[in-house]
XYZ file of C-alpha atoms in Angstrom:
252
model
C 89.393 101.156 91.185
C 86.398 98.489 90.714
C 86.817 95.320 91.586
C 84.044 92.932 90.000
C 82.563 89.660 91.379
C 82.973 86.842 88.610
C 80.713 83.908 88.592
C 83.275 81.022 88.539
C 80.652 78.938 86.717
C 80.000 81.342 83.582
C 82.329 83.735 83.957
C 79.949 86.512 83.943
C 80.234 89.912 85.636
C 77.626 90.219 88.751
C 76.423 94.251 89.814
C 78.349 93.229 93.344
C 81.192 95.878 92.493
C 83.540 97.704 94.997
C 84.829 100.684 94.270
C 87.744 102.181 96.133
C 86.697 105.625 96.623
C 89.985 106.524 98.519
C 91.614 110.214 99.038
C 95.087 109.363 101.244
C 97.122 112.229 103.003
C 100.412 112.321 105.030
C 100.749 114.264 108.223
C 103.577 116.480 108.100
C 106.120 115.746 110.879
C 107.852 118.322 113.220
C 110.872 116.924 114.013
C 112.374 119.731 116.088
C 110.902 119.354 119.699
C 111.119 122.778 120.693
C 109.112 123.548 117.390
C 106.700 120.754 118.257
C 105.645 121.952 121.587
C 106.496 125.714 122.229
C 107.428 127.714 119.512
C 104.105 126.857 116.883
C 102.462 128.781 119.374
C 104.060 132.253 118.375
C 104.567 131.118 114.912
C 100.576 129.617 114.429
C 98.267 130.441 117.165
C 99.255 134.172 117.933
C 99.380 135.433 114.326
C 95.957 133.219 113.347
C 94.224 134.838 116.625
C 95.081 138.230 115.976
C 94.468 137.544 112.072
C 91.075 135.913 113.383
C 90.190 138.741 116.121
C 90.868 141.741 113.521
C 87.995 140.701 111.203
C 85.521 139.622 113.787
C 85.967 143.150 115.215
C 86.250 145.124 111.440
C 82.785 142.469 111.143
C 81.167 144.236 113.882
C 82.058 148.055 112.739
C 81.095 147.047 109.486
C 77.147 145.559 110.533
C 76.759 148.447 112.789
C 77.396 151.203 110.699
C 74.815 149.378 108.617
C 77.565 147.934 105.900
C 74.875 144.656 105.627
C 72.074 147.081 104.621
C 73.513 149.231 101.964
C 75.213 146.006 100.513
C 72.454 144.215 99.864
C 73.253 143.025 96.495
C 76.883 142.126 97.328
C 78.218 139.934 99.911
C 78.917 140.435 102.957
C 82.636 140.477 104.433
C 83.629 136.925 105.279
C 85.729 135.619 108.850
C 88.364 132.948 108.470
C 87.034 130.227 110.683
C 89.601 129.638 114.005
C 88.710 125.768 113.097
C 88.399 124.098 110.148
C 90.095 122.918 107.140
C 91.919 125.240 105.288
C 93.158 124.407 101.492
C 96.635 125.550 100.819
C 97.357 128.071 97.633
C 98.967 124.779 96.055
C 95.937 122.456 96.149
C 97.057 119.540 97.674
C 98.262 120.553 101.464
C 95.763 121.419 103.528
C 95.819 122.882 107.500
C 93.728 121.401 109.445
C 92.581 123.748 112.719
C 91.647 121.012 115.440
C 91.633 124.077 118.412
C 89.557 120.848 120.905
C 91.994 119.821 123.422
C 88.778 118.551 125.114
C 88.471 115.743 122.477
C 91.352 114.804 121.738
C 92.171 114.558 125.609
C 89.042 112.386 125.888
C 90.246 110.197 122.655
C 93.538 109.372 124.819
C 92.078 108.861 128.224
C 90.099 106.197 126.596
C 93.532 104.393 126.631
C 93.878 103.680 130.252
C 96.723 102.196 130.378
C 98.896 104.217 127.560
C 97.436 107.455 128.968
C 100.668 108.460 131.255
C 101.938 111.334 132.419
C 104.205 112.291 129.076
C 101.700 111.380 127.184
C 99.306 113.710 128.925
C 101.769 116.483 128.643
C 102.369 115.972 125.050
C 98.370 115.983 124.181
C 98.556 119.575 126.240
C 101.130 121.112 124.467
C 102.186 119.700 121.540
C 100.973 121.019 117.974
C 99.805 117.950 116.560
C 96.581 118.326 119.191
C 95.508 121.841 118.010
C 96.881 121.946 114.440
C 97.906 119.135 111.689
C 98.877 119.935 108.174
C 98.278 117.340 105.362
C 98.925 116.606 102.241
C 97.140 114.458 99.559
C 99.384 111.448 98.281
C 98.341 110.805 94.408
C 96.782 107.378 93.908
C 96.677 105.406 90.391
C 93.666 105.045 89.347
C 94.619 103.790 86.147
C 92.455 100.997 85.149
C 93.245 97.409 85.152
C 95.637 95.626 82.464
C 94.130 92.425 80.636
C 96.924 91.072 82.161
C 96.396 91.412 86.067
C 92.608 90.691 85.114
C 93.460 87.303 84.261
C 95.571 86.801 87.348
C 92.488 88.303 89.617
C 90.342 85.864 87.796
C 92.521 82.700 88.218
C 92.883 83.399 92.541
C 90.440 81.607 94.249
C 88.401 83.372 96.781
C 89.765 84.125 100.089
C 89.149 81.872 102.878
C 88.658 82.470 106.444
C 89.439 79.460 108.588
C 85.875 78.552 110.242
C 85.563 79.611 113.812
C 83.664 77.367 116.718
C 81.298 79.753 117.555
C 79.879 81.350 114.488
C 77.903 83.547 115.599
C 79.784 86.313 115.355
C 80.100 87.640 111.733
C 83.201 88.951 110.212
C 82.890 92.453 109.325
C 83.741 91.417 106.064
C 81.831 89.979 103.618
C 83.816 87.776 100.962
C 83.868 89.909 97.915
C 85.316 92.489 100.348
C 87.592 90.073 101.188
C 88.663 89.366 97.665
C 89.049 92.920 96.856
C 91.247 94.094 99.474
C 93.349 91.181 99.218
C 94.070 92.116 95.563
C 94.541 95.635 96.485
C 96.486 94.889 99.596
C 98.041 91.602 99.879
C 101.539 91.238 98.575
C 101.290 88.485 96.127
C 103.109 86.321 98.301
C 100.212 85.890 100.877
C 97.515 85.679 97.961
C 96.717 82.051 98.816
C 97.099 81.896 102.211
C 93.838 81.195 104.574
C 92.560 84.431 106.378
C 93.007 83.931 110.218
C 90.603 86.474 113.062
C 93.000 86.977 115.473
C 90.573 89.382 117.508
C 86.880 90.719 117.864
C 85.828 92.826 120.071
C 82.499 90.998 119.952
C 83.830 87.800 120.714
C 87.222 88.424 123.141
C 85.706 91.870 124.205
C 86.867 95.700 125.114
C 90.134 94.736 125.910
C 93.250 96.327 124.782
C 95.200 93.801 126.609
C 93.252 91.187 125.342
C 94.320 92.427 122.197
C 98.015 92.424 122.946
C 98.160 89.161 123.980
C 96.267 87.686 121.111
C 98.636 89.885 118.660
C 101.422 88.738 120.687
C 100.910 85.178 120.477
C 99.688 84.682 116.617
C 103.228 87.047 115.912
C 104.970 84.929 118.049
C 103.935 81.358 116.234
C 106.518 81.284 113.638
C 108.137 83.274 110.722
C 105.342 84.294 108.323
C 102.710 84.876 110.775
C 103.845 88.387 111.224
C 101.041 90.004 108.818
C 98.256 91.316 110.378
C 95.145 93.479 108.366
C 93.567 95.514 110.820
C 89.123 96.132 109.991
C 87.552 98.741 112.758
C 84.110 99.236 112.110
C 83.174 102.755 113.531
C 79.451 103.289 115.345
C 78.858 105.024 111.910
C 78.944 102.142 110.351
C 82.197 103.377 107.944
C 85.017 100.418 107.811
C 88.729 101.591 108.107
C 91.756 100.072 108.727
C 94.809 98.728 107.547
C 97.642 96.385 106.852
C 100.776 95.582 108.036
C 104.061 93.445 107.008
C 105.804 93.324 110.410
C 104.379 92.810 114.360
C 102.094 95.369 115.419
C 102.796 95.155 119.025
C 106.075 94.393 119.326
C 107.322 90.865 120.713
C 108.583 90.679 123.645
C 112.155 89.107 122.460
């Protein structure tokens, strides 16, 4: 979806575009516990490794009776990865092979505090650390009616409530601003002023400095319960996202 910059003054259209280049997928859940953390193992892993170790060895009886040399114009046989993404025969689900406890135990120990010892068990055994299936969730991408056009156009840019110390930047820039508030925002909160609530810059690496700053804008009064979410990876990529309701729950 594009998003265009007008110039309030003659209503032209600037180059300063975002487009929402977005694929979205839902993680299949596994509701059954003994599923979750015991039996994928002889339904997923077992099969898959035998699957896996068959063709590495047929791969090896096949280069050394010289299979690669005689088949030089063809290709040669091909091993399922025992990682990776896999596309389903439907298209849209895919399985994606994790098989790095390592990481993802390292991703969770980063959590000091939230890193206890069921959580520790779960990132051992459970499924979800070795193997998550997805599936892609359609988006519109139909383009704009004349209609909401002229509603984008009459909204006045976002504002973010000036902070004392400026020198730390927002990590969004205000046509950003503009454009996810039109493609996030319920209408409601269209004209309301933008708030930082948190910055790692500013407050610090501090998840409970981040609680208690959640915990206290929530905690104001009714309406100050929405909260949009910006992470800016090392990468440089922005994520993120937005949410209607507390997202650390209040205390009450």
């Amino acid at each position: 979806r594009l998003c265009p910059e007008t110039n309030a003054s003659n209503k032209e259209t600037h180059d300063n575009i975002i487009e929402f280049n977005v694929s979205a997928y839902t993680l299949k859940t596994i509701p059954n516990p003994l599923q979750k953390y015991f039996l994928w193992a002889f339904v997923d892993i077992i099969p898959y490794f035998f699957t896996w170790l068959f063709q590495t060895v047929w791969y090896l009886i096949y280069f050394l009776m010289g299979g690669l040399l005689w088949n030089k114009g063809g290709h040669p046989q091909t091993i399922q990865p025992f990682s990776g993404i896999k596309t389903m025969p439907d298209g849209k689900s895919f399985e994606c092979r994790i098989m790095d406890p390592i990481l993802v135990w390292r991703a969770m120990a980063a959590h000091h505090s939230q890193f206890v010892w069921y959580r520790r068990l779960s990132v051992m055994f459970s499924r979800y650390t070795y193997i998550n299936d997805l599936e892609k969730v359609p988006i519109d991408t139909s383009p704009v009616d004349d209609d909401d056009e002229d509603d984008i156009a009459s909204l006045p840019p976002v504002v973010a409530i000036k902070e004392e110390d400026s020198s730390h930047q927002f990590l969004l820039t205000p046509p950003q601003m503009n454009a996810l508030r039109e493609a996030l925002i319920p209408a409601i909160l269209h004209h309301r002023p933008w708030k930082r609530i948190y910055s790692l810059s500013r407050d610090g690496d501090s998840f409970v400095a981040f609680q208690k700053l959640l915990e206290d804008w929530n905690g104001k009064q009714i309406g100050d319960q929405s909260t949009l979410l910006i992470v800016k990876t090392t990468a440089g990529d922005m994520i993120g996202g937005f949410a209607d309701v507390p997202i650390i729950p209040l205390a009450s």
